[in-house]
Structures are given as C-alpha cells and as structure tokens.
Amino acid sequence: MSSATQSNSVPKRSGTVALIGRPNVGKSTLVNNLIGQKVAITSPKPQTTRFPIEGLYQDERGQIIFIDTPGIFLKAKDPVSKRVNEKALEPFNKDVDLALYLIDHTRKRDFEEAKVVGITRKLNIPKVLVINKIDVTEPTYRAQYRFLEEECDAVVEISALNRTHLKTLLETIFTMLPERDQPIVDANLYPYPAINLDSRTFIAEIIREKVFLRTRKEVPYTTTAVVDNVIERDANTTYIQARVLTTDDTYKKMLIGAGGRRIKEIGTMARKELETATNRKIYLDLTVETDRHWPETLG
Ligand SMILES: Nc1nc2c(ncn2[C@@H]2O[C@H](COP(=O)(O)OP(=O)(O)OP(=O)(O)O)[C@@H](O)[C@H]2O)c(=O)[nH]1
Ligand SMILES: [Mg+2]
C-alpha cells in the first residue's frame, strides 16, 4: 500500500456494545432510537424485555452491534423472572467490547441498583455511564449516582425518548471501540429491519408489547405470544395467526375482556403497527389460551 493511501485512510472502529441496567431505565428505547427503527419493544412497565436483542448501527466511522438486554431485578422468584434475569447477563459471556450502563436519575438508588453496580464492576471491559431521562428534571436523585461517574470510563447524559445527545453518545462509543480493518458483520445478513430476530419472533414481540400496554398488574408477566402462521395471501396482504398464552384461566378472562373487547383492542394495536412496519394489509387472527407450561419454553 502506498504511503499516500495510508495517510488518506481513516481506520474504522467497530465492536459489540451491550446495555446493562435496572428494568425500565430506557435500554430498549435507547437501542431503538440509536438504530433508528424499532428492534425492541418498550413499555412503562418493568421487565418488558425478556431476552437479548441485537441491532446493527453503521456509518462511515464503523459498525456497532448493540445488544439490548432484559433489566436486572432483585426478586426473581417465579420461573419466568429467574430465567429472564439469567438471560440479561448472557451477552457478557461472549465478546463484548463495551458496556453501556444505563441509569434513571429520576428513581432512587436502591438494592436493585446495588446489584447492577456489583455486576458492572466485575465486567472487565470499558464502561460508559449513560444518565437517561434528562428531559425530566423533577424528581432527581443525581447525587446518589455521582460515585458511578468516577467508576466508569465516560459519562454521557441523554434523553433516549427525545433523542437528546445521542450523537454525542455515538461519538463517545466510536472513540472507545477497537480499530478494525474489516467490518465485523456482513450488513446483508442484517436485512431490514436490522435485527437478529426472525419475523415470527418480531411479530410475537409486537403482540406482547400491546399486552404490556393494555393489561394491568401481574397479567403481562403471566403471558407470552406465539405466532403459528404467516401467510402471504397476495402481493399486498399477509394473514397472521397468533395466540396469547397465559398461565391461568383467571388471566385468560382478563385478557379476553368483557365481550372480547380487550383482546380485540390488543389485536388492533398490533395489526396497525405491523401494517405501518411492513406497508402491507395485515389480517391478524389472535386468540387467548391457557397454557401453564409456557414458561418452560423460555429456553
Ligand atoms: N421521560 C423519559 N422517559 C423515557 C426515556 N427513555 C425511556 N423512557 C420511558 O421509560 C419506560 C421504559 O422504557 P424501556 O425502554 O422499555 O425500558 P427498559 O430499560 O428497556 O426496560 P426493561 O425491558 O423492562 O428492562 C418507557 O415508558 C419509556 O417511554 C427518556 O429519555 N425520558
Ligand atoms: Mg427493554
């Protein structure tokens, strides 16, 4: 290679960046808004994300594989919570170049945060402390988190929801990633949408999000969604057959709602979002079933 070429070429930086944090701090919202499309479902309820989800970001500076993870929580007693908590840490057993430790300054530091601090301290990789929800000024417990600013290699304040300072965050991440001559993934392996989920899983996640948004208390935590059939009827129309599974008949009744109104509402919300995402007409046949054993399928 001639010296002229060498001096002109800016080395690219690429790597895998995993998020870590308590439930509800805004990890999935951040990944979606960094990537610019929905890869992970979000809701005001904790424990929305149940397994790690990857999404690819790339520009002239290089490639970043973001890994959204389930929030880490203290009391994991039931089988679903236990498994979800284990899954939160799985990405860190693989090659992760950088951790984004997200905190929500509007919530008090507590034992749950202490657990996350303990886990994060053991990670032998660079860490960026991401202070999220700066669009909210009151209440703030910023001072309780100050010690973390010293422990991490960089600090960035953002609003994931309003996309504030996301450019600064990306710039910080790129400077901390290793230089690599080659792309780390073939971008063609991440066709639109740029996620590592097959479409059935993605559709099931959208349905599960609507369950989280439209049911109360423990109901969302007893449920999952399964897609049985996706049939392309013609160039513009897709027929989807799916089920919401719950562990108990009582919850099944709540999910169906009076006169079937609740499940109809969940189905309509999911259908509309899928229509927007795919630009196709969607028929969604959605039913509710009791299956006490579905948590065993969490893997
Ligand atoms: N005001 C405000 N709300 C935010 C911000 N980021 C996320 N949220 C909200 O916080 C709630 C939780 O967001 P999620 O992205 O689902 O949080 P998460 O960390 O992925 O949660 P789990 O998957 O349960 O671990 C949602 O209601 C979001 O709209 C932010 O910057 N500002
Ligand atoms: Mg999440």
XYZ file of C-alpha atoms and ligand atoms in Angstrom:
332
model
C 0.000 0.000 0.000
C 1.407 3.422 -0.893
C 2.044 5.900 1.877
C -0.428 8.293 0.222
C -3.255 5.735 0.567
C -2.261 5.046 4.134
C -2.396 8.672 5.152
C -5.786 9.138 3.478
C -7.488 6.184 5.087
C -9.049 6.758 8.482
C -9.119 3.498 10.423
C -12.590 2.307 11.237
C -13.717 1.393 14.691
C -16.192 -1.398 15.277
C -17.470 -3.565 18.045
C -20.201 -5.053 20.156
C -21.840 -2.836 22.747
C -24.141 -4.345 25.363
C -26.555 -2.406 27.549
C -26.995 -3.103 31.223
C -29.289 -1.580 33.820
C -32.316 -1.953 36.026
C -35.707 -2.595 34.430
C -37.460 0.456 32.990
C -34.389 2.715 32.753
C -34.906 3.038 28.974
C -32.493 0.486 27.470
C -34.816 -0.637 24.681
C -35.929 2.920 23.919
C -32.261 3.875 23.544
C -31.377 0.973 21.239
C -34.393 1.727 19.033
C -33.554 5.402 18.772
C -29.846 4.813 18.167
C -30.590 2.402 15.367
C -33.480 4.487 14.059
C -36.025 1.715 13.919
C -37.869 -0.442 16.384
C -35.844 -3.505 17.249
C -37.074 -4.000 20.816
C -40.465 -3.459 22.383
C -40.846 -0.883 25.162
C -43.440 -0.138 27.834
C -43.859 1.833 31.058
C -43.833 -1.493 32.942
C -40.623 -3.099 34.227
C -39.353 -6.395 32.791
C -40.628 -5.727 29.294
C -37.570 -7.164 27.530
C -37.171 -10.911 28.087
C -34.117 -11.858 26.019
C -31.118 -10.108 24.459
C -31.827 -8.475 21.112
C -29.155 -7.339 18.687
C -29.357 -4.442 16.295
C -26.765 -3.130 13.851
C -25.728 0.507 13.553
C -23.248 1.534 10.894
C -21.917 4.687 9.312
C -18.627 5.888 7.822
C -16.972 5.566 11.242
C -17.599 1.808 11.503
C -20.109 -0.741 12.801
C -21.700 -1.171 16.189
C -23.734 -4.191 17.186
C -25.929 -3.015 20.031
C -27.266 -5.690 22.372
C -30.363 -4.743 24.333
C -30.782 -6.867 27.455
C -33.552 -7.514 29.979
C -33.391 -5.289 33.060
C -31.706 -6.839 36.075
C -34.021 -7.090 39.067
C -33.693 -8.208 42.644
C -36.503 -10.556 43.415
C -36.555 -13.254 40.782
C -38.707 -15.917 42.407
C -41.014 -17.213 39.697
C -39.543 -19.273 36.826
C -40.121 -16.524 34.216
C -38.286 -13.848 36.233
C -35.415 -16.190 37.105
C -34.819 -17.127 33.500
C -35.118 -13.526 32.302
C -32.544 -12.418 34.883
C -30.110 -15.082 33.688
C -30.605 -14.036 30.092
C -29.763 -10.428 30.915
C -26.147 -11.412 31.508
C -25.700 -13.924 28.672
C -24.249 -11.390 26.183
C -21.440 -10.591 28.620
C -20.196 -14.182 28.412
C -19.444 -13.564 24.747
C -17.190 -10.980 23.147
C -18.460 -7.594 24.223
C -16.194 -4.603 23.615
C -18.045 -2.020 25.665
C -20.852 -1.808 28.223
C -23.419 0.980 28.376
C -24.575 1.189 31.961
C -27.915 2.998 31.948
C -29.338 4.725 34.975
C -32.596 6.577 35.512
C -31.777 9.623 37.665
C -35.493 10.155 38.418
C -35.545 6.988 40.527
C -33.797 6.439 43.836
C -30.761 4.244 44.009
C -31.797 1.047 45.782
C -30.794 -2.576 46.353
C -31.644 -3.399 42.777
C -29.199 -0.748 41.568
C -26.629 -2.102 44.015
C -26.965 -5.470 42.330
C -26.358 -3.894 38.912
C -23.368 -1.954 40.297
C -21.909 -5.235 41.621
C -22.321 -6.965 38.264
C -20.963 -3.995 36.305
C -17.853 -3.737 38.497
C -16.922 -7.287 37.556
C -17.080 -6.567 33.826
C -13.569 -6.390 32.502
C -14.390 -4.027 29.614
C -14.678 -0.242 29.202
C -17.929 1.218 30.524
C -19.938 4.273 29.617
C -22.303 5.574 32.260
C -25.433 6.750 30.462
C -27.630 9.021 32.549
C -31.033 8.740 30.910
C -34.295 10.719 31.110
C -32.678 14.171 31.383
C -35.868 15.568 29.861
C -37.328 15.008 33.345
C -35.868 17.413 35.905
C -38.008 16.612 38.946
C -37.577 14.446 40.910
C -33.850 13.826 40.525
C -31.545 11.619 42.562
C -28.482 12.522 40.506
C -26.317 12.937 43.605
C -26.926 9.303 44.630
C -25.341 8.133 41.385
C -22.375 10.514 41.395
C -19.889 7.847 42.586
C -20.557 5.885 39.389
C -19.232 8.731 37.277
C -15.769 8.048 38.735
C -16.036 4.298 38.210
C -16.928 4.454 34.535
C -14.634 5.409 31.663
C -17.008 8.021 30.238
C -20.295 9.682 31.166
C -22.986 10.871 28.767
C -26.326 12.424 29.716
C -29.169 11.717 27.340
C -32.855 11.558 26.793
C -33.374 8.310 24.906
C -37.020 9.216 24.382
C -36.349 12.665 22.887
C -33.118 11.568 21.176
C -31.138 14.225 23.064
C -27.310 13.852 22.935
C -27.477 10.548 21.054
C -24.893 11.900 18.593
C -22.541 12.608 21.499
C -23.134 9.107 22.810
C -22.354 7.544 19.421
C -19.209 9.641 19.106
C -18.097 8.549 22.590
C -18.763 4.895 21.760
C -16.814 5.024 18.481
C -13.741 6.544 20.144
C -13.754 3.706 22.694
C -14.111 0.809 20.237
C -11.128 -1.060 18.804
C -9.789 -0.218 15.354
C -10.639 -2.951 12.891
C -9.694 -3.285 9.203
C -12.716 -5.392 8.335
C -16.424 -4.995 9.043
C -17.428 -7.232 11.965
C -20.594 -8.407 10.242
C -21.855 -8.588 6.703
C -24.565 -5.921 6.665
C -26.507 -8.092 4.194
C -27.017 -10.609 6.981
C -28.996 -7.913 8.730
C -31.674 -7.152 6.159
C -34.339 -4.604 7.004
C -35.279 -4.463 9.831
C -31.678 -4.604 11.010
C -32.256 -7.056 13.832
C -31.387 -10.607 14.666
C -34.986 -11.691 15.141
C -36.871 -13.718 12.585
C -40.162 -12.148 11.603
C -42.321 -14.525 13.661
C -40.456 -13.593 16.818
C -40.711 -9.924 15.893
C -44.485 -10.187 15.339
C -44.858 -12.053 18.652
C -42.902 -9.297 20.398
C -45.161 -6.598 18.948
C -48.205 -8.507 20.252
C -46.549 -8.934 23.647
C -45.870 -5.199 23.781
C -49.569 -4.466 23.299
C -50.392 -6.934 26.095
C -47.953 -4.992 28.332
C -49.608 -1.719 27.354
C -53.215 -2.888 27.722
C -53.256 -5.183 30.774
C -52.618 -4.470 34.419
C -50.754 -5.728 37.472
C -49.387 -9.247 37.102
C -51.254 -10.124 33.901
C -48.434 -9.230 31.436
C -45.996 -11.298 33.473
C -48.114 -14.422 33.029
C -48.247 -14.116 29.259
C -46.319 -14.699 26.100
C -47.252 -14.551 22.412
C -46.786 -17.264 19.802
C -47.117 -16.863 16.036
C -48.372 -20.056 14.374
C -48.776 -18.959 10.768
C -47.685 -16.144 8.489
C -49.205 -16.471 5.042
C -48.590 -14.014 2.211
C -52.005 -14.061 0.591
C -51.077 -11.801 -2.304
C -48.628 -9.030 -3.133
C -50.161 -6.684 -0.560
C -51.819 -8.860 2.061
C -50.489 -11.008 4.911
C -52.542 -13.293 7.117
C -51.150 -13.914 10.591
C -52.426 -16.488 13.061
C -51.197 -15.959 16.621
C -52.016 -16.803 20.230
C -51.511 -15.080 23.547
C -50.700 -17.710 26.165
C -51.278 -17.224 29.876
C -50.710 -19.468 32.878
C -54.194 -19.332 34.386
C -57.865 -19.185 33.348
C -58.405 -16.090 35.519
C -55.825 -14.189 33.479
C -57.285 -15.602 30.284
C -60.632 -13.986 31.181
C -58.893 -10.669 31.865
C -57.026 -10.827 28.577
C -60.201 -11.535 26.639
C -62.143 -8.827 28.499
C -65.890 -8.184 28.535
C -67.355 -9.197 25.193
C -63.824 -9.910 23.897
C -63.026 -6.217 23.893
C -59.571 -6.400 25.491
C -58.062 -8.946 23.106
C -59.682 -7.157 20.186
C -58.017 -3.929 21.258
C -54.626 -5.678 21.655
C -55.050 -7.244 18.200
C -55.992 -3.948 16.557
C -52.985 -2.144 18.049
C -50.625 -4.911 16.924
C -52.176 -5.077 13.449
C -51.873 -1.326 12.924
C -48.227 -1.297 13.916
C -47.423 -4.288 11.717
C -49.210 -2.618 8.791
C -47.104 0.513 9.226
C -43.896 -1.509 9.609
C -44.494 -3.715 6.561
C -46.585 -1.386 4.405
C -48.949 -4.303 3.813
C -52.534 -5.086 4.697
C -52.479 -7.431 7.690
C -55.174 -9.809 8.880
C -54.391 -10.808 12.448
C -56.276 -13.765 13.897
C -55.457 -13.512 17.615
C -56.777 -15.852 20.313
C -56.073 -16.394 24.026
C -55.203 -19.768 25.542
C -54.287 -21.080 28.973
C -51.005 -22.980 28.970
C -49.480 -23.435 32.416
C -46.273 -24.732 30.898
C -45.351 -21.925 28.503
C -42.656 -20.504 30.885
C -40.683 -23.709 30.266
C -40.315 -22.649 26.628
C -38.271 -19.595 27.633
C -35.160 -21.667 26.969
N -39.180 10.712 30.183
C -38.447 9.760 29.607
N -38.921 8.505 29.562
C -38.151 7.567 28.966
C -36.882 7.856 28.412
N -36.376 6.695 27.915
C -37.299 5.747 28.148
N -38.364 6.249 28.773
C -39.595 5.548 29.198
O -39.273 4.611 30.205
C -40.116 3.449 30.093
C -39.265 2.215 29.992
O -38.554 2.207 28.774
P -37.944 0.876 28.171
O -37.097 1.293 27.013
O -38.988 -0.140 27.942
O -37.022 0.432 29.400
P -36.077 -0.852 29.529
O -34.876 -0.426 30.295
O -35.836 -1.470 28.203
O -36.968 -1.804 30.448
P -36.911 -3.437 30.605
O -37.003 -4.022 29.247
O -38.091 -3.736 31.427
O -35.623 -3.731 31.290
C -40.986 3.690 28.849
O -42.235 4.188 29.278
C -40.204 4.725 28.061
O -41.017 5.546 27.249
C -36.415 9.214 28.473
O -35.345 9.588 27.994
N -37.245 10.112 29.088
Mg -36.283 -3.325 27.496
